[in-house]
Amino acid sequence: AQKITQTQPGMFVQEKEAVTLDCTYDTSDPSYGLFWYKQPSSGEMIFLIYQGSYDQQNATEGRYSLNFQKARKSANLVISASQLGDSAMYFCAMREVTNSGYALNFGKGTSLLVTP
Amino acid sequence: DVKVTQSSRYLVKRTGEKVFLECVQDMDHENMFWYRQDPGLGLRLIYFSYDVKMKEKGDIPEGYSVSREKKERFSLILESASTNQTSMYLCASRLSDGYSNQPQHFGDGTRLSIL
């Protein structure tokens, strides 16, 4: 069963505007973590931000912030003041704890296009 | 900075060949991972290794095997390549320090085509 859902296949935003990329998740584990990654057209996956299930505050990293609503099981990424270089695929992922380590379960991604 | 290096950016092989994809990380990370990425499907975990000579199957291990003889190197092996294994393959590594917020660090990916 899919555990991470990104409902927006594609999004457009104008330069300097803010944009929210949606992510909902499903888990019965009280301890979990949520990661966001950016993948430009060149292919590399770039780590952006992390939110732990026990973190009291929403995570922020520069222009990136997480709108974490635990009861709704959502962890939306907010990018403020969009730049042309933000055009990329964005993936939400949830950490799963297995017997032998941590694996990530990824959503299908959202393609973001920033226009001038 | 963490550096994860995948041996080839692009690779073309023939059906039935044995294919090796190599991945090397330079940060002494215990955990290493292999994913494949297909349009509309996101990233799917093939195998991961939590330490040298240790491995665990991911979600789609069929048709693949892995080898981790040294800590810095994690190899993905396609025993007999088939056209449905044409894909983008991504390797990642992660520090296992007991803190769950450690991210996975990715290589640039290998675009593999099986003809």
Coordinates of N, CA and C in Angstrom, one line a residue:
Chain A
A1 N 0.9 -1.2 0.0 CA 0.0 0.0 0.0 C 0.9 1.2 0.0
Q2 N 0.4 2.2 -0.8 CA 1.2 3.4 -0.9 C 1.2 4.2 0.5
K3 N 2.4 4.6 1.0 CA 2.4 5.2 2.3 C 2.6 6.7 2.1
I4 N 3.1 7.2 1.0 CA 3.3 8.6 0.8 C 2.5 9.0 -0.4
T5 N 1.7 10.1 -0.3 CA 0.9 10.5 -1.4 C 1.2 12.0 -1.7
Q6 N 1.6 12.2 -3.0 CA 1.8 13.6 -3.5 C 0.7 13.7 -4.6
T7 N -0.3 14.5 -4.3 CA -1.4 14.5 -5.2 C -1.2 15.5 -6.4
Q8 N -0.2 16.3 -6.4 CA 0.0 17.3 -7.5 C 1.1 16.8 -8.4
P9 N 0.7 16.3 -9.6 CA 1.8 15.9 -10.5 C 2.6 17.0 -11.0
G10 N 2.0 18.2 -11.2 CA 2.7 19.4 -11.6 C 2.1 20.6 -11.1
M11 N 3.0 21.6 -10.9 CA 2.6 22.9 -10.3 C 3.4 24.0 -11.1
F12 N 2.7 25.2 -11.2 CA 3.3 26.3 -11.7 C 3.3 27.4 -10.7
V13 N 4.4 28.2 -10.6 CA 4.4 29.4 -9.7 C 5.2 30.5 -10.4
Q14 N 4.8 31.7 -10.1 CA 5.6 32.8 -10.7 C 6.7 33.1 -9.8
E15 N 7.8 33.6 -10.4 CA 9.0 34.0 -9.6 C 8.6 34.9 -8.5
K16 N 9.2 34.8 -7.3 CA 9.1 35.6 -6.1 C 7.8 35.3 -5.4
E17 N 6.9 34.4 -5.9 CA 5.8 34.0 -5.2 C 6.1 32.8 -4.3
A18 N 5.2 32.5 -3.3 CA 5.4 31.3 -2.5 C 4.6 30.2 -3.1
V19 N 5.0 29.0 -2.8 CA 4.3 27.8 -3.3 C 4.3 26.7 -2.3
T20 N 3.2 26.0 -2.2 CA 3.1 24.8 -1.3 C 2.9 23.5 -2.1
L21 N 3.8 22.6 -1.7 CA 3.7 21.3 -2.4 C 3.2 20.3 -1.3
D22 N 2.1 19.6 -1.7 CA 1.4 18.7 -0.7 C 2.0 17.3 -0.5
C23 N 1.9 16.8 0.7 CA 2.4 15.5 1.0 C 1.6 15.0 2.1
T24 N 0.9 13.8 1.9 CA 0.3 13.1 3.0 C 0.9 11.8 3.2
Y25 N 0.8 11.2 4.4 CA 1.5 10.0 4.7 C 0.6 9.1 5.5
D26 N 0.9 7.8 5.6 CA 0.2 6.9 6.3 C 1.1 6.0 7.1
T27 N 1.0 6.0 8.4 CA 1.8 5.1 9.2 C 1.1 4.9 10.6
S28 N 1.3 3.8 11.2 CA 0.8 3.5 12.5 C 2.0 3.6 13.5
D29 N 3.2 3.8 13.1 CA 4.3 4.0 13.9 C 4.3 5.3 14.6
P30 N 4.4 5.5 15.9 CA 4.4 6.8 16.5 C 5.7 7.6 16.2
S31 N 6.8 6.8 15.9 CA 8.1 7.5 15.6 C 8.4 7.4 14.2
Y32 N 8.4 8.5 13.5 CA 8.7 8.5 12.1 C 9.4 9.8 11.7
G33 N 9.9 9.9 10.5 CA 10.5 11.1 10.0 C 10.1 11.4 8.6
L34 N 10.1 12.6 8.2 CA 9.7 13.0 6.9 C 10.7 13.9 6.3
F35 N 11.1 13.5 5.0 CA 12.2 14.2 4.3 C 11.6 14.8 3.0
W36 N 12.1 15.9 2.6 CA 11.9 16.4 1.3 C 13.2 16.5 0.5
Y37 N 13.1 16.1 -0.8 CA 14.2 16.1 -1.7 C 13.9 16.9 -3.0
K38 N 14.9 17.5 -3.5 CA 14.7 18.2 -4.8 C 15.5 17.5 -5.9
Q39 N 15.0 17.3 -7.1 CA 15.7 16.6 -8.1 C 15.6 17.5 -9.4
P40 N 16.7 18.3 -9.7 CA 16.7 19.1 -10.9 C 16.8 18.2 -12.1
S41 N 16.7 18.7 -13.3 CA 16.7 17.9 -14.5 C 18.0 17.2 -14.7
S42 N 19.1 17.6 -14.0 CA 20.4 16.9 -14.1 C 20.4 15.6 -13.4
G43 N 19.4 15.4 -12.5 CA 19.2 14.0 -12.0 C 19.6 13.8 -10.5
E44 N 20.5 14.6 -10.0 CA 20.9 14.4 -8.6 C 19.8 14.7 -7.6
M45 N 19.7 14.0 -6.5 CA 18.7 14.2 -5.5 C 19.3 15.0 -4.4
I46 N 18.7 16.1 -4.1 CA 19.3 17.1 -3.1 C 18.4 17.1 -1.9
F47 N 18.9 16.8 -0.7 CA 18.2 16.9 0.5 C 17.8 18.3 0.9
L48 N 16.6 18.6 1.3 CA 16.1 19.9 1.6 C 15.8 20.1 3.1
I49 N 15.0 19.2 3.6 CA 14.5 19.5 5.0 C 14.0 18.2 5.6
Y50 N 14.0 18.2 6.9 CA 13.5 17.0 7.7 C 12.6 17.5 8.8
Q51 N 11.6 16.6 9.1 CA 10.7 16.8 10.2 C 10.5 15.5 10.9
G52 N 10.8 15.5 12.2 CA 10.5 14.3 13.0 C 9.2 14.4 13.6
S53 N 8.6 13.2 13.9 CA 7.2 13.1 14.4 C 7.1 13.7 15.8
Y54 N 8.2 13.8 16.5 CA 8.1 14.3 17.9 C 8.6 15.8 18.0
D55 N 9.0 16.3 16.8 CA 9.4 17.7 16.8 C 8.3 18.6 17.1
Q56 N 8.5 19.5 18.0 CA 7.4 20.4 18.5 C 7.2 21.6 17.5
Q57 N 8.2 21.9 16.8 CA 8.1 23.1 15.9 C 8.2 22.6 14.4
N58 N 7.6 23.3 13.5 CA 7.8 23.0 12.1 C 9.2 23.3 11.7
A59 N 9.7 22.5 10.9 CA 11.1 22.6 10.4 C 11.2 23.8 9.4
T60 N 12.3 24.5 9.5 CA 12.6 25.5 8.5 C 14.1 25.4 8.1
E61 N 14.4 25.7 6.8 CA 15.7 25.7 6.3 C 15.8 26.8 5.2
G62 N 16.2 28.0 5.6 CA 16.2 29.1 4.6 C 14.9 29.4 4.0
R63 N 14.7 29.2 2.7 CA 13.4 29.5 2.0 C 12.5 28.4 2.1
Y64 N 12.9 27.2 2.7 CA 12.0 26.1 2.8 C 11.5 25.9 4.2
S65 N 10.2 25.6 4.3 CA 9.6 25.3 5.6 C 8.6 24.2 5.4
L66 N 8.4 23.5 6.5 CA 7.4 22.4 6.5 C 6.2 22.8 7.3
N67 N 5.0 22.6 6.6 CA 3.8 22.8 7.3 C 3.3 21.4 7.8
F68 N 3.7 21.1 9.0 CA 3.5 19.7 9.6 C 2.2 19.7 10.4
Q69 N 1.2 18.9 9.9 CA 0.0 18.8 10.6 C -0.2 17.3 11.0
K70 N 0.2 17.0 12.2 CA 0.3 15.6 12.6 C -1.0 14.9 12.5
A71 N -2.1 15.5 13.0 CA -3.4 14.9 13.1 C -3.9 14.6 11.7
R72 N -3.6 15.4 10.8 CA -4.0 15.3 9.4 C -3.0 14.4 8.6
K73 N -1.9 14.0 9.2 CA -0.9 13.3 8.6 C -0.4 13.9 7.3
S74 N -0.1 15.2 7.4 CA 0.4 15.9 6.2 C 1.6 16.7 6.6
A75 N 2.5 16.8 5.6 CA 3.8 17.5 5.8 C 4.1 18.2 4.5
N76 N 3.4 19.3 4.3 CA 3.6 20.1 3.1 C 4.8 21.0 3.1
L77 N 5.5 21.0 1.9 CA 6.7 21.9 1.8 C 6.2 23.2 1.3
V78 N 6.7 24.3 1.9 CA 6.5 25.6 1.5 C 7.8 26.2 1.0
I79 N 7.8 26.7 -0.2 CA 9.0 27.4 -0.7 C 8.6 28.9 -0.9
S80 N 9.3 29.7 -0.2 CA 9.0 31.2 -0.2 C 9.9 31.8 -1.3
A81 N 9.4 32.9 -1.8 CA 10.1 33.7 -2.8 C 10.8 32.8 -3.9
S82 N 9.9 32.2 -4.6 CA 10.4 31.2 -5.6 C 11.4 31.8 -6.6
Q83 N 12.4 31.0 -7.0 CA 13.4 31.4 -7.9 C 13.4 30.5 -9.1
L84 N 13.9 31.0 -10.3 CA 13.9 30.1 -11.5 C 14.6 28.8 -11.2
G85 N 15.6 28.8 -10.4 CA 16.4 27.6 -10.1 C 15.6 26.6 -9.2
D86 N 14.5 27.0 -8.7 CA 13.7 26.0 -8.0 C 12.9 25.1 -8.9
S87 N 12.9 25.3 -10.2 CA 12.2 24.4 -11.1 C 12.9 23.0 -11.0
A88 N 12.1 22.0 -10.7 CA 12.6 20.7 -10.4 C 11.5 19.8 -10.0
M89 N 11.8 18.5 -9.9 CA 10.9 17.5 -9.2 C 11.2 17.6 -7.7
Y90 N 10.1 17.5 -7.0 CA 10.2 17.5 -5.5 C 9.6 16.2 -5.0
F91 N 10.3 15.5 -4.1 CA 9.9 14.2 -3.6 C 9.7 14.3 -2.0
C92 N 8.6 13.8 -1.5 CA 8.4 13.7 -0.1 C 8.7 12.2 0.2
A93 N 9.4 12.0 1.3 CA 9.7 10.6 1.7 C 9.6 10.4 3.2
M94 N 9.2 9.2 3.6 CA 9.0 8.9 5.0 C 10.0 7.8 5.4
R95 N 10.6 8.0 6.5 CA 11.6 7.1 7.1 C 10.8 5.9 7.7
E96 N 11.3 4.7 7.4 CA 10.7 3.5 8.0 C 11.8 2.9 8.8
V97 N 11.5 2.4 9.9 CA 12.5 1.7 10.7 C 12.4 0.2 10.5
T98 N 13.3 -0.4 10.0 CA 13.3 -1.9 9.8 C 14.2 -2.5 10.9
N99 N 14.3 -3.8 10.8 CA 15.1 -4.5 11.8 C 16.6 -4.1 11.7
S100 N 16.9 -3.6 10.5 CA 18.4 -3.4 10.3 C 18.7 -2.0 9.8
G101 N 17.8 -1.1 10.0 CA 18.2 0.3 9.6 C 17.1 1.1 9.1
Y102 N 17.4 2.2 8.5 CA 16.4 3.1 8.1 C 16.3 3.1 6.6
A103 N 15.1 2.9 6.0 CA 14.9 3.0 4.6 C 13.9 4.2 4.4
L104 N 13.9 4.7 3.2 CA 12.9 5.8 2.9 C 11.9 5.3 1.9
N105 N 10.7 5.6 2.1 CA 9.6 5.3 1.2 C 9.2 6.6 0.5
F106 N 9.3 6.7 -0.8 CA 9.1 8.0 -1.5 C 7.7 8.1 -2.1
G107 N 7.3 9.3 -2.2 CA 6.1 9.6 -3.0 C 6.5 9.6 -4.5
K108 N 5.5 9.9 -5.4 CA 5.7 9.9 -6.8 C 6.3 11.2 -7.3
G109 N 6.2 12.2 -6.5 CA 6.9 13.5 -6.9 C 5.9 14.5 -7.4
T110 N 6.3 15.7 -7.3 CA 5.6 16.9 -7.9 C 6.6 17.7 -8.8
S111 N 6.2 17.9 -10.0 CA 7.1 18.7 -10.9 C 6.7 20.2 -10.7
L112 N 7.7 21.0 -10.3 CA 7.5 22.4 -10.1 C 8.1 23.2 -11.2
L113 N 7.4 24.1 -11.8 CA 7.9 25.0 -12.8 C 7.8 26.5 -12.4
V114 N 8.9 27.2 -12.2 CA 8.8 28.6 -11.8 C 9.0 29.4 -13.1
T115 N 8.0 30.3 -13.3 CA 8.0 31.1 -14.5 C 8.4 32.6 -14.2
P116 N 9.0 33.3 -15.1 CA 9.4 34.7 -14.9 C 8.2 35.6 -14.7
Chain B
D1 N 31.8 17.9 2.5 CA 30.6 17.4 1.9 C 30.6 15.9 1.6
V2 N 29.5 15.3 1.7 CA 29.4 13.9 1.3 C 29.5 13.7 -0.2
K3 N 30.3 12.7 -0.6 CA 30.4 12.5 -2.0 C 30.0 11.0 -2.3
V4 N 28.9 10.8 -3.1 CA 28.5 9.5 -3.5 C 28.7 9.4 -5.0
T5 N 29.6 8.5 -5.5 CA 29.9 8.5 -6.9 C 29.4 7.2 -7.5
Q6 N 28.7 7.3 -8.6 CA 28.3 6.2 -9.3 C 29.1 6.1 -10.6
S7 N 29.5 4.8 -10.9 CA 30.6 4.6 -11.9 C 30.3 5.1 -13.3
S8 N 29.0 5.1 -13.7 CA 28.6 5.5 -15.0 C 27.4 6.4 -15.0
R9 N 27.4 7.4 -15.8 CA 26.2 8.2 -15.9 C 25.2 7.7 -16.8
Y10 N 25.7 7.1 -17.9 CA 24.9 6.4 -18.9 C 25.5 5.1 -19.3
L11 N 24.6 4.1 -19.5 CA 25.1 2.7 -19.8 C 24.1 2.0 -20.7
V12 N 24.6 1.4 -21.7 CA 23.8 0.6 -22.6 C 24.3 -0.8 -22.7
K13 N 23.4 -1.7 -22.4 CA 23.7 -3.2 -22.4 C 22.7 -4.0 -23.2
R14 N 23.0 -5.2 -23.4 CA 22.1 -6.1 -24.2 C 21.4 -7.1 -23.3
T15 N 20.2 -7.5 -23.7 CA 19.4 -8.5 -23.0 C 20.2 -9.7 -22.7
G16 N 20.2 -10.2 -21.5 CA 20.9 -11.4 -21.1 C 22.2 -11.1 -20.5
E17 N 22.8 -10.0 -20.7 CA 24.1 -9.6 -20.1 C 24.0 -9.5 -18.6
K18 N 25.2 -9.8 -18.0 CA 25.3 -9.5 -16.5 C 25.8 -8.1 -16.4
V19 N 25.1 -7.3 -15.6 CA 25.5 -5.9 -15.5 C 25.8 -5.5 -14.1
F20 N 26.9 -4.8 -14.0 CA 27.3 -4.3 -12.6 C 27.2 -2.8 -12.6
L21 N 26.5 -2.3 -11.6 CA 26.5 -0.8 -11.3 C 27.2 -0.6 -10.0
E22 N 28.2 0.3 -10.0 CA 29.1 0.5 -8.9 C 28.8 1.8 -8.2
C23 N 28.9 1.8 -6.9 CA 28.7 3.0 -6.1 C 29.7 3.1 -5.0
V24 N 30.3 4.3 -4.9 CA 31.3 4.5 -3.8 C 31.0 5.8 -3.1
Q25 N 31.1 5.7 -1.7 CA 30.9 6.9 -0.9 C 32.2 7.1 -0.1
D26 N 32.4 8.4 0.2 CA 33.7 8.7 0.8 C 33.6 9.2 2.3
M27 N 32.4 8.9 2.9 CA 32.2 9.5 4.3 C 32.1 8.4 5.3
D28 N 32.5 7.2 5.0 CA 32.5 6.1 6.1 C 31.1 5.8 6.6
H29 N 30.1 6.0 5.7 CA 28.7 5.7 6.1 C 28.5 4.2 6.2
E30 N 27.7 3.8 7.2 CA 27.4 2.4 7.3 C 26.3 1.9 6.4
N31 N 25.3 2.8 6.2 CA 24.1 2.4 5.4 C 24.3 2.8 3.9
M32 N 23.9 1.9 3.0 CA 23.9 2.2 1.6 C 22.7 1.6 1.0
F33 N 22.2 2.3 -0.1 CA 20.9 1.9 -0.7 C 21.0 2.0 -2.2
W34 N 20.2 1.1 -2.9 CA 20.0 1.2 -4.3 C 18.5 1.3 -4.6
Y35 N 18.2 2.4 -5.4 CA 16.8 2.6 -5.9 C 16.8 2.6 -7.4
R36 N 15.6 2.3 -7.9 CA 15.4 2.7 -9.3 C 14.2 3.7 -9.4
Q37 N 14.3 4.5 -10.4 CA 13.4 5.6 -10.6 C 12.8 5.5 -12.0
D38 N 11.5 5.4 -12.0 CA 10.7 5.4 -13.3 C 9.7 6.4 -13.3
P39 N 9.4 7.0 -14.5 CA 8.4 8.1 -14.6 C 7.1 7.7 -14.0
G40 N 6.5 8.6 -13.2 CA 5.2 8.3 -12.6 C 5.2 7.3 -11.4
L41 N 6.4 6.7 -11.1 CA 6.4 5.7 -10.0 C 7.3 6.2 -8.9
G42 N 8.0 7.3 -9.0 CA 8.9 7.8 -8.0 C 10.1 6.8 -7.8
L43 N 10.7 6.8 -6.6 CA 11.8 6.0 -6.3 C 11.4 4.7 -5.6
R44 N 11.9 3.6 -6.0 CA 11.6 2.3 -5.4 C 12.8 1.7 -4.9
L45 N 12.8 1.2 -3.7 CA 14.0 0.6 -3.1 C 14.2 -0.8 -3.6
I46 N 15.4 -1.1 -4.1 CA 15.8 -2.4 -4.6 C 16.4 -3.3 -3.4
Y47 N 17.5 -2.7 -2.9 CA 18.2 -3.4 -1.8 C 18.9 -2.3 -1.0
F48 N 19.1 -2.7 0.3 CA 20.0 -1.8 1.0 C 20.9 -2.6 1.9
S49 N 22.0 -2.0 2.4 CA 23.0 -2.6 3.2 C 23.2 -1.8 4.4
Y50 N 23.1 -2.4 5.6 CA 23.3 -1.6 6.8 C 24.7 -1.6 7.3
D51 N 25.5 -2.5 6.7 CA 26.9 -2.6 7.1 C 27.6 -3.5 6.1
V52 N 28.9 -3.6 6.2 CA 29.7 -4.5 5.3 C 29.2 -5.9 5.4
K53 N 29.0 -6.5 4.2 CA 28.5 -7.9 4.0 C 27.1 -8.1 4.6
M54 N 26.4 -7.0 5.0 CA 25.0 -7.1 5.4 C 24.1 -6.6 4.3
K55 N 23.0 -7.2 4.0 CA 22.1 -6.7 3.0 C 20.7 -7.1 3.3
E56 N 19.8 -6.3 2.8 CA 18.4 -6.6 3.0 C 17.6 -6.2 1.8
K57 N 16.6 -7.0 1.5 CA 15.8 -6.8 0.3 C 14.9 -5.6 0.5
G58 N 14.7 -4.8 -0.6 CA 13.8 -3.7 -0.5 C 12.4 -4.1 -1.1
D59 N 11.8 -3.2 -1.8 CA 10.5 -3.5 -2.3 C 10.5 -4.3 -3.6
I60 N 11.5 -4.1 -4.4 CA 11.5 -4.8 -5.8 C 12.9 -5.4 -6.0
P61 N 13.3 -6.5 -5.3 CA 14.6 -7.1 -5.4 C 14.7 -8.1 -6.6
E62 N 13.6 -8.5 -7.2 CA 13.6 -9.6 -8.2 C 14.4 -9.2 -9.4
G63 N 15.3 -10.0 -9.7 CA 16.2 -9.8 -10.9 C 17.5 -9.1 -10.6
Y64 N 17.7 -8.7 -9.3 CA 18.8 -8.0 -8.8 C 19.5 -8.7 -7.7
S65 N 20.8 -8.5 -7.5 CA 21.5 -8.9 -6.3 C 22.5 -7.7 -6.0
V66 N 23.1 -7.8 -4.8 CA 24.0 -6.8 -4.4 C 25.3 -7.4 -3.8
S67 N 26.3 -6.6 -3.7 CA 27.5 -7.0 -3.0 C 28.1 -5.8 -2.2
R68 N 28.5 -6.1 -1.0 CA 29.1 -5.1 -0.2 C 30.3 -5.7 0.6
E69 N 31.4 -5.8 -0.1 CA 32.6 -6.4 0.5 C 33.4 -5.3 1.3
K70 N 33.3 -4.1 0.9 CA 34.0 -3.0 1.6 C 33.0 -1.9 2.0
K71 N 33.3 -1.2 3.0 CA 32.3 -0.3 3.6 C 32.0 0.8 2.6
E72 N 32.9 1.3 1.8 CA 32.7 2.4 0.9 C 32.0 2.0 -0.4
R73 N 31.9 0.7 -0.7 CA 31.4 0.3 -2.0 C 30.2 -0.6 -2.0
F74 N 29.2 -0.3 -2.8 CA 28.0 -1.1 -2.8 C 27.6 -1.3 -4.3
S75 N 27.6 -2.5 -4.7 CA 27.4 -2.9 -6.1 C 26.0 -3.5 -6.3
L76 N 25.4 -3.0 -7.4 CA 24.1 -3.6 -7.8 C 24.4 -4.5 -9.0
I77 N 23.9 -5.7 -9.0 CA 24.1 -6.6 -10.1 C 22.8 -7.1 -10.7
L78 N 22.7 -6.9 -12.0 CA 21.6 -7.5 -12.8 C 22.1 -8.8 -13.4
E79 N 21.6 -9.9 -12.9 CA 22.1 -11.2 -13.2 C 22.0 -11.5 -14.7
S80 N 20.8 -11.2 -15.2 CA 20.6 -11.4 -16.7 C 19.6 -10.3 -17.1
A81 N 20.2 -9.3 -17.6 CA 19.5 -8.0 -17.9 C 18.3 -8.3 -18.8
S82 N 17.2 -7.6 -18.5 CA 16.0 -7.6 -19.4 C 15.6 -6.2 -19.7
T83 N 14.8 -6.1 -20.7 CA 14.4 -4.7 -21.2 C 13.6 -4.0 -20.1
N84 N 12.9 -4.7 -19.2 CA 12.1 -4.0 -18.2 C 12.9 -3.5 -17.0
Q85 N 14.2 -3.7 -17.2 CA 15.2 -3.1 -16.2 C 15.8 -1.9 -16.7
T86 N 15.4 -1.4 -17.9 CA 15.8 -0.1 -18.4 C 15.2 1.0 -17.4
S87 N 16.1 1.8 -16.8 CA 15.6 2.7 -15.8 C 16.7 3.6 -15.4
M88 N 16.4 4.5 -14.5 CA 17.4 5.3 -13.8 C 17.7 4.7 -12.4
Y89 N 19.0 4.4 -12.2 CA 19.3 3.8 -10.9 C 20.1 4.8 -10.0
L90 N 19.6 4.9 -8.8 CA 20.2 5.9 -7.8 C 20.8 5.1 -6.6
C91 N 22.0 5.5 -6.3 CA 22.6 5.0 -5.1 C 22.6 6.0 -4.0
A92 N 22.5 5.6 -2.8 CA 22.5 6.6 -1.6 C 23.3 6.0 -0.5
S93 N 23.8 6.9 0.4 CA 24.4 6.4 1.6 C 23.9 7.3 2.8
R94 N 24.1 6.7 4.0 CA 23.6 7.4 5.2 C 24.5 7.0 6.4
L95 N 24.7 8.0 7.2 CA 25.4 7.8 8.4 C 24.5 7.2 9.5
S96 N 25.0 6.1 10.1 CA 24.1 5.4 11.1 C 24.7 5.8 12.5
D97 N 24.2 6.9 13.0 CA 24.7 7.4 14.3 C 23.7 7.3 15.4
G98 N 22.6 6.6 15.2 CA 21.6 6.5 16.2 C 20.6 7.7 16.1
Y99 N 20.8 8.7 15.3 CA 19.9 9.8 15.1 C 19.1 9.6 13.9
S100 N 17.8 9.6 14.0 CA 17.0 9.2 12.9 C 16.8 10.4 11.9
N101 N 17.4 11.6 12.2 CA 17.2 12.6 11.2 C 18.3 12.7 10.2
Q102 N 19.2 11.7 10.2 CA 20.3 11.7 9.2 C 19.7 11.5 7.8
P103 N 19.9 12.3 6.8 CA 19.3 12.1 5.5 C 20.2 11.1 4.7
Q104 N 19.6 10.6 3.7 CA 20.4 9.8 2.7 C 21.0 10.8 1.7
H105 N 22.2 10.5 1.3 CA 22.9 11.3 0.3 C 23.0 10.5 -1.0
F106 N 22.6 11.1 -2.1 CA 22.5 10.4 -3.3 C 23.7 10.7 -4.3
G107 N 23.9 9.7 -5.1 CA 24.8 9.9 -6.3 C 24.0 10.6 -7.4
D108 N 24.7 10.8 -8.6 CA 24.0 11.5 -9.7 C 23.2 10.6 -10.5
G109 N 23.2 9.3 -10.3 CA 22.4 8.4 -11.0 C 23.0 7.8 -12.2
T110 N 22.6 6.6 -12.6 CA 23.0 5.9 -13.8 C 21.8 5.6 -14.7
R111 N 21.7 6.2 -15.9 CA 20.6 5.9 -16.8 C 21.0 4.6 -17.6
L112 N 20.4 3.5 -17.3 CA 20.7 2.2 -17.9 C 19.6 1.9 -18.9
S113 N 20.1 1.6 -20.1 CA 19.2 1.1 -21.2 C 19.6 -0.3 -21.6
I114 N 18.6 -1.2 -21.6 CA 18.8 -2.6 -22.0 C 18.1 -2.8 -23.3
L115 N 18.9 -3.2 -24.3 CA 18.4 -3.3 -25.7 C 18.2 -4.8 -26.0

